[in-house]
Amino acid sequence: MKTVKVTKADFTGQDIYAGIDVGLRSWKVCILSETIEHKVFTQPPDVDILVSYLHREFPGARYHCVYEAGYCGFWIYEQLNQRQVDCIVVNPADVQTKDRERAFKSDGVDTRKLGRGLRSGELDAIYVPSRTAQEDRTLVRTRFAFMKKQTRCKNQLKALLSYYGIIIPPEVVSSHWSRRYIAHLESLCLQQDSGTQALRILLDELRYLRTTTTRVTKSIRHLSMQPQYEASVKYLVSIPGISTVGAMVFLTELVDIHRFRSLDQLASYVGLVPGEHSSGERETTTGISHRCNSFLRALLIECAWIAARRDPALLLAFTKLSKRMPKNDAIIRIAHKLLNRIRFVLLHQQYYQSSVVATGA
């Protein structure tokens, strides 16, 4: 009777690719070698399970993984790289999709697309900030989330007053949402106790939101005085229209200004470049791209309106632009100039010097 000798597989020098479709309760994983598709399977959302499978089935190989950016953040990326598994995160919109894959979409189809794209080198990785930068960004974004909640709460209060025909005296309206205004709302009583209670509950919510927003703002100001931010914040606030909180938004969203090779690349990330649809000899330029950091773009445009009033050079440029286009279009160009100033002071680590002569961005 012959003895069958089993030799252990050795994948040294070979590359193994894994596309991961990340879900809340499970992951769909597609494993590919350099030549064929090995397997598609479902596993619990656990990095150790995936790494153990790769080491068991493909010992000695070089492992490469990819998943789409989304609600799960970057913890999977961090843990895989800590375990010597090369991992990238991609923008879902950048993954090439066939028409058939759009018509028959499933987790298996999605994970195969990722695996194929990773193996062919067609996927571009997005920038992944450090864990410290991510948590600093979360603090700054929390403030703006609470400001949105405040706006919603105020709108609910105004809707309630309008619904019951309650008119606020003109002398109180002039100090909108001041302590005097809120004190007047607290003194109001509707015909029924239930209605008065509803008004009081909304006022309690507004009071809580304002207190929390103030606390978050203080935390952001304290963070701005930390060594990694202090100097850059001082340079940014020297630009008209940018406050300390605004500076912290730019710093936590951009993280590292040196990762943008040019102003055009930075403007593209923010979302200040026009879209384009061209076919043959026909070229159509659309408005500013929907592909953007919407959080950063909204703040930049808001800062641009303030800067256009305070900076002589930007005021002159805005006045000239407004003569040949709508003001809303002109402010986009001012925002582009403001972005150029932000990039300059961060790259050169120096204060902004205001000039009366408008320079091109």
Coordinates of C-alpha atoms in Angstrom, one line a residue:
M1 CA 0.0 0.0 0.0
K2 CA 1.5 3.3 -1.1
T3 CA 1.7 6.2 1.2
V4 CA 0.5 9.5 -0.2
K5 CA 2.8 12.3 0.8
V6 CA 1.0 15.6 1.3
T7 CA 3.1 18.7 0.8
K8 CA 2.1 22.0 2.2
A9 CA 1.3 24.6 -0.4
D10 CA 3.7 27.5 -0.6
F11 CA 2.6 30.8 -2.2
T12 CA 5.8 32.7 -1.5
G13 CA 6.2 35.5 -4.1
Q14 CA 2.6 35.3 -5.3
D15 CA -0.1 38.0 -4.8
I16 CA -3.5 37.2 -3.4
Y17 CA -6.3 39.8 -3.8
A18 CA -9.4 40.2 -1.6
G19 CA -12.4 42.4 -2.4
I20 CA -14.6 43.1 0.6
D21 CA -18.2 44.3 0.5
V22 CA -18.6 45.6 4.0
G23 CA -21.9 45.1 5.8
L24 CA -23.1 45.7 9.3
R25 CA -23.6 42.1 10.2
S26 CA -21.5 40.3 7.7
W27 CA -18.8 40.8 4.9
K28 CA -18.9 39.4 1.4
V29 CA -15.4 38.5 0.4
C30 CA -14.1 37.6 -3.1
I31 CA -10.6 36.0 -3.2
L32 CA -8.6 36.1 -6.4
S33 CA -5.2 34.8 -7.3
E34 CA -3.0 36.3 -10.0
T35 CA -4.9 34.2 -12.6
I36 CA -8.3 33.0 -11.4
E37 CA -11.1 33.6 -9.0
H38 CA -10.7 31.4 -6.0
K39 CA -13.8 31.8 -3.9
V40 CA -16.6 34.1 -2.8
F41 CA -17.9 33.7 0.7
T42 CA -19.6 35.4 3.6
Q43 CA -17.9 35.9 7.0
P44 CA -18.6 37.7 10.2
P45 CA -17.4 41.4 10.3
D46 CA -14.0 40.4 11.9
V47 CA -10.6 41.3 10.5
D48 CA -8.9 38.4 12.4
I49 CA -11.2 35.8 10.6
L50 CA -10.2 37.1 7.2
V51 CA -6.5 37.3 8.0
S52 CA -6.5 33.8 9.5
Y53 CA -8.2 32.5 6.3
L54 CA -5.6 34.1 4.0
H55 CA -2.7 32.7 6.0
R56 CA -4.2 29.3 6.2
E57 CA -5.1 29.0 2.5
F58 CA -2.3 31.0 1.0
P59 CA 0.8 30.7 3.3
G60 CA 3.7 33.0 2.3
A61 CA 1.7 35.0 -0.2
R62 CA 1.5 38.8 -0.4
Y63 CA -2.0 39.8 0.6
H64 CA -3.9 42.8 -0.9
C65 CA -7.4 43.9 0.2
V66 CA -9.8 46.7 -0.8
Y67 CA -13.2 48.0 0.4
E68 CA -15.4 51.0 -0.4
A69 CA -15.4 54.1 1.9
G70 CA -18.6 54.4 3.8
Y71 CA -20.2 54.3 7.2
C72 CA -17.6 51.9 8.7
G73 CA -14.8 54.5 8.4
F74 CA -11.2 53.3 8.3
W75 CA -10.9 50.9 11.2
I76 CA -10.8 47.9 8.9
Y77 CA -8.0 49.6 6.9
E78 CA -6.0 50.2 10.1
Q79 CA -6.4 46.7 11.5
L80 CA -5.5 45.0 8.2
N81 CA -2.4 47.1 7.7
Q82 CA -1.4 46.4 11.4
R83 CA -1.5 42.7 10.4
Q84 CA 0.8 43.2 7.4
V85 CA -2.1 43.0 4.9
D86 CA -1.9 45.7 2.3
C87 CA -5.2 47.4 2.2
I88 CA -6.7 50.4 0.3
V89 CA -10.0 52.2 0.6
V90 CA -11.7 53.5 -2.6
N91 CA -14.5 55.9 -3.5
P92 CA -17.5 53.8 -4.5
A93 CA -18.1 56.1 -7.5
D94 CA -14.7 55.3 -8.9
V95 CA -15.3 51.5 -9.1
Q96 CA -15.9 50.6 -12.8
T97 CA -19.3 48.9 -13.3
K98 CA -20.6 47.0 -16.3
D99 CA -24.2 47.6 -17.4
R100 CA -25.1 44.0 -16.5
E101 CA -23.7 44.6 -13.0
R102 CA -25.9 47.6 -12.6
A103 CA -29.0 45.6 -13.7
F104 CA -28.2 42.6 -11.4
K105 CA -26.6 44.2 -8.4
S106 CA -25.8 42.1 -5.4
D107 CA -23.1 41.8 -2.7
G108 CA -21.4 39.1 -4.7
V109 CA -21.3 41.3 -7.8
D110 CA -19.9 44.2 -5.8
T111 CA -17.2 42.2 -4.1
R112 CA -16.1 40.7 -7.5
K113 CA -15.8 44.2 -9.0
L114 CA -13.6 45.3 -6.2
G115 CA -11.4 42.2 -6.4
R116 CA -11.0 42.5 -10.2
G117 CA -10.3 46.2 -10.0
L118 CA -7.6 45.7 -7.3
R119 CA -5.9 42.9 -9.3
S120 CA -5.8 44.9 -12.5
G121 CA -4.6 48.1 -10.7
E122 CA -7.5 50.1 -11.9
L123 CA -8.6 51.4 -8.4
D124 CA -7.3 54.6 -7.0
A125 CA -7.0 54.7 -3.2
I126 CA -8.4 57.6 -1.3
Y127 CA -6.3 59.4 1.4
V128 CA -6.8 57.9 4.8
P129 CA -6.0 60.3 7.7
S130 CA -4.4 59.2 11.0
R131 CA -6.7 58.1 13.8
T132 CA -5.9 61.3 15.7
A133 CA -6.8 63.4 12.7
Q134 CA -10.1 61.5 12.3
E135 CA -11.1 62.1 15.9
D136 CA -10.2 65.8 15.7
R137 CA -12.3 66.0 12.6
T138 CA -15.2 64.3 14.4
L139 CA -15.2 66.9 17.1
V140 CA -15.3 69.8 14.6
R141 CA -18.1 68.2 12.6
T142 CA -20.1 67.6 15.7
R143 CA -20.4 71.3 16.3
F144 CA -21.9 71.8 12.9
A145 CA -24.2 68.9 13.4
F146 CA -25.6 70.5 16.5
M147 CA -25.9 73.9 14.7
K148 CA -28.2 72.1 12.1
K149 CA -30.2 70.7 15.0
Q150 CA -30.6 74.2 16.4
T151 CA -31.9 75.4 13.1
R152 CA -34.4 72.6 12.9
C153 CA -35.6 73.3 16.5
K154 CA -35.9 77.0 15.8
N155 CA -38.0 76.2 12.6
Q156 CA -40.2 74.0 14.7
L157 CA -40.8 76.8 17.2
K158 CA -41.6 79.3 14.5
A159 CA -44.0 76.8 12.8
L160 CA -45.8 76.2 16.1
L161 CA -46.2 80.0 16.7
S162 CA -47.5 80.5 13.1
Y163 CA -49.9 77.5 13.5
Y164 CA -51.6 79.1 16.4
G165 CA -51.4 82.7 15.1
I166 CA -49.1 83.9 17.8
I167 CA -47.5 87.3 16.9
I168 CA -44.2 88.3 18.4
P169 CA -44.0 92.1 19.2
P170 CA -41.8 94.0 16.8
E171 CA -39.4 95.2 19.6
V172 CA -38.8 91.5 20.5
V173 CA -38.4 90.3 16.9
S174 CA -35.6 92.8 16.3
S175 CA -33.5 90.7 18.8
H176 CA -34.2 87.4 17.1
W177 CA -33.2 84.3 19.2
S178 CA -31.5 86.5 21.8
R179 CA -32.1 85.9 25.5
R180 CA -34.9 88.5 25.4
Y181 CA -36.6 86.7 22.5
I182 CA -36.4 83.3 24.2
A183 CA -37.5 84.7 27.5
H184 CA -40.6 86.1 25.7
L185 CA -41.3 82.6 24.3
E186 CA -41.0 81.1 27.7
S187 CA -43.6 83.6 29.1
L188 CA -46.2 82.5 26.4
C189 CA -49.1 80.2 27.4
L190 CA -51.4 78.5 24.9
Q191 CA -55.1 77.9 25.6
Q192 CA -54.5 74.3 26.8
D193 CA -51.9 73.0 29.1
S194 CA -50.9 70.4 26.5
G195 CA -50.1 73.1 23.9
T196 CA -48.0 75.0 26.5
Q197 CA -46.1 71.8 27.4
A198 CA -45.3 71.2 23.7
L199 CA -43.9 74.8 23.5
R200 CA -41.9 74.3 26.7
I201 CA -40.4 71.0 25.5
L202 CA -39.2 72.6 22.3
L203 CA -37.6 75.5 24.3
D204 CA -35.9 73.0 26.6
E205 CA -34.5 71.2 23.5
L206 CA -33.2 74.5 22.1
R207 CA -31.6 75.4 25.4
Y208 CA -29.9 72.1 25.5
L209 CA -28.6 72.4 21.9
R210 CA -27.3 75.9 22.5
T211 CA -25.5 74.8 25.7
T212 CA -24.0 71.8 24.0
T213 CA -22.9 73.8 21.0
T214 CA -21.1 76.3 23.2
R215 CA -19.3 73.4 25.0
V216 CA -18.2 71.9 21.7
T217 CA -17.0 75.3 20.5
K218 CA -14.9 75.7 23.6
S219 CA -13.4 72.3 23.0
I220 CA -12.5 73.2 19.5
R221 CA -10.9 76.4 20.6
H222 CA -8.9 74.4 23.1
L223 CA -7.9 72.0 20.4
S224 CA -6.8 74.9 18.2
M225 CA -4.2 75.8 20.8
Q226 CA -2.5 72.4 20.7
P227 CA 1.0 72.3 19.1
Q228 CA -0.1 70.5 15.9
Y229 CA -2.6 73.3 15.1
E230 CA -1.6 76.5 16.9
A231 CA 0.7 78.0 14.3
S232 CA -1.4 77.1 11.3
V233 CA -4.6 78.5 13.0
K234 CA -2.8 81.8 13.5
Y235 CA -1.8 82.0 9.9
L236 CA -5.3 81.1 8.7
V237 CA -7.2 83.6 10.8
S238 CA -5.0 86.4 9.3
I239 CA -7.0 85.8 6.2
P240 CA -10.2 88.0 6.2
G241 CA -13.3 85.9 6.6
I242 CA -11.7 83.0 8.5
S243 CA -12.4 82.5 12.2
T244 CA -10.7 80.1 14.6
V245 CA -13.5 77.6 14.2
G246 CA -13.3 78.0 10.4
A247 CA -9.5 77.5 10.5
M248 CA -10.0 74.3 12.4
V249 CA -12.5 73.0 9.8
F250 CA -9.9 73.6 7.0
L251 CA -7.1 71.9 9.0
T252 CA -9.1 68.9 10.1
E253 CA -10.7 68.4 6.6
L254 CA -7.5 68.9 4.6
V255 CA -5.2 67.3 7.2
D256 CA -2.1 67.7 5.1
I257 CA -1.9 70.5 2.6
H258 CA 1.1 68.9 0.9
R259 CA -0.9 66.0 -0.4
F260 CA -2.4 68.3 -3.0
R261 CA 0.1 68.8 -5.7
S262 CA -1.5 71.9 -7.1
L263 CA -4.3 74.5 -6.6
D264 CA -6.4 72.7 -9.2
Q265 CA -6.2 69.4 -7.3
L266 CA -7.1 71.1 -4.1
A267 CA -10.0 73.0 -5.8
S268 CA -11.2 69.6 -7.3
Y269 CA -11.2 68.1 -3.8
V270 CA -13.2 71.0 -2.4
G271 CA -15.6 71.0 -5.3
L272 CA -14.9 74.3 -7.0
V273 CA -14.3 73.0 -10.5
P274 CA -16.9 72.9 -13.2
G275 CA -18.2 69.6 -14.6
E276 CA -17.9 68.8 -18.3
H277 CA -19.9 66.8 -20.8
S278 CA -18.2 66.6 -24.2
S279 CA -18.9 64.5 -27.3
G280 CA -17.1 64.9 -30.6
E281 CA -16.9 68.6 -31.4
R282 CA -19.6 69.5 -28.8
E283 CA -18.4 70.6 -25.4
T284 CA -20.7 71.5 -22.6
T285 CA -19.5 72.9 -19.3
T286 CA -21.9 72.4 -16.4
G287 CA -21.9 74.1 -13.0
I288 CA -19.6 73.3 -10.2
S289 CA -19.1 69.6 -9.7
H290 CA -21.3 67.5 -7.4
R291 CA -18.2 65.5 -6.6
C292 CA -16.8 67.5 -3.6
N293 CA -16.3 67.7 0.1
S294 CA -19.7 69.3 0.6
F295 CA -18.9 70.2 4.3
L296 CA -15.7 72.1 3.3
R297 CA -17.2 73.7 0.2
A298 CA -20.2 75.2 2.0
L299 CA -17.9 76.7 4.7
L300 CA -15.5 78.1 2.0
I301 CA -18.3 79.9 0.2
E302 CA -19.6 81.3 3.5
C303 CA -16.2 82.6 4.3
A304 CA -15.9 84.0 0.7
W305 CA -18.9 86.3 1.3
I306 CA -17.3 87.7 4.4
A307 CA -13.9 88.0 2.8
A308 CA -15.4 89.8 -0.2
R309 CA -16.5 92.6 2.2
R310 CA -13.3 92.8 4.3
D311 CA -10.4 92.2 1.9
P312 CA -9.9 95.1 -0.6
A313 CA -8.4 92.9 -3.3
L314 CA -11.3 90.4 -3.1
L315 CA -13.9 93.2 -3.0
L316 CA -12.4 94.7 -6.2
A317 CA -12.5 91.3 -7.9
F318 CA -16.0 90.6 -6.7
T319 CA -17.2 94.0 -8.0
K320 CA -15.7 93.4 -11.4
L321 CA -17.1 89.8 -11.7
S322 CA -20.6 90.9 -10.6
K323 CA -20.8 93.2 -13.6
R324 CA -20.7 90.3 -16.0
M325 CA -22.3 87.4 -14.1
P326 CA -24.8 86.7 -11.3
K327 CA -23.4 87.3 -7.8
N328 CA -23.8 83.6 -6.8
D329 CA -21.5 82.7 -9.7
A330 CA -19.1 85.5 -8.8
I331 CA -18.7 84.3 -5.2
I332 CA -17.6 80.9 -6.5
R333 CA -14.6 82.6 -8.2
I334 CA -13.9 84.5 -5.0
A335 CA -14.0 81.3 -3.1
H336 CA -11.4 79.9 -5.5
K337 CA -9.2 82.9 -4.8
L338 CA -9.7 82.5 -1.1
L339 CA -8.7 78.9 -1.4
N340 CA -5.5 80.0 -3.1
R341 CA -4.8 82.2 -0.1
I342 CA -5.4 79.4 2.3
R343 CA -3.1 77.1 0.4
F344 CA -0.4 79.7 0.3
V345 CA -0.3 80.5 4.0
L346 CA -0.4 76.8 4.9
L347 CA 2.4 75.8 2.5
H348 CA 4.7 78.7 3.4
Q349 CA 3.6 79.0 7.1
Q350 CA 3.3 82.7 7.0
Y351 CA 0.7 85.4 7.7
Y352 CA -1.5 86.7 4.9
Q353 CA -0.6 90.2 3.7
S354 CA -3.7 92.0 2.4
S355 CA -3.2 93.9 -0.9
V356 CA -5.4 96.4 -2.7
V357 CA -4.4 94.9 -6.1
A358 CA -6.5 91.9 -7.0
T359 CA -4.3 89.0 -8.1
G360 CA -5.3 86.0 -10.0
A361 CA -6.0 82.8 -8.2

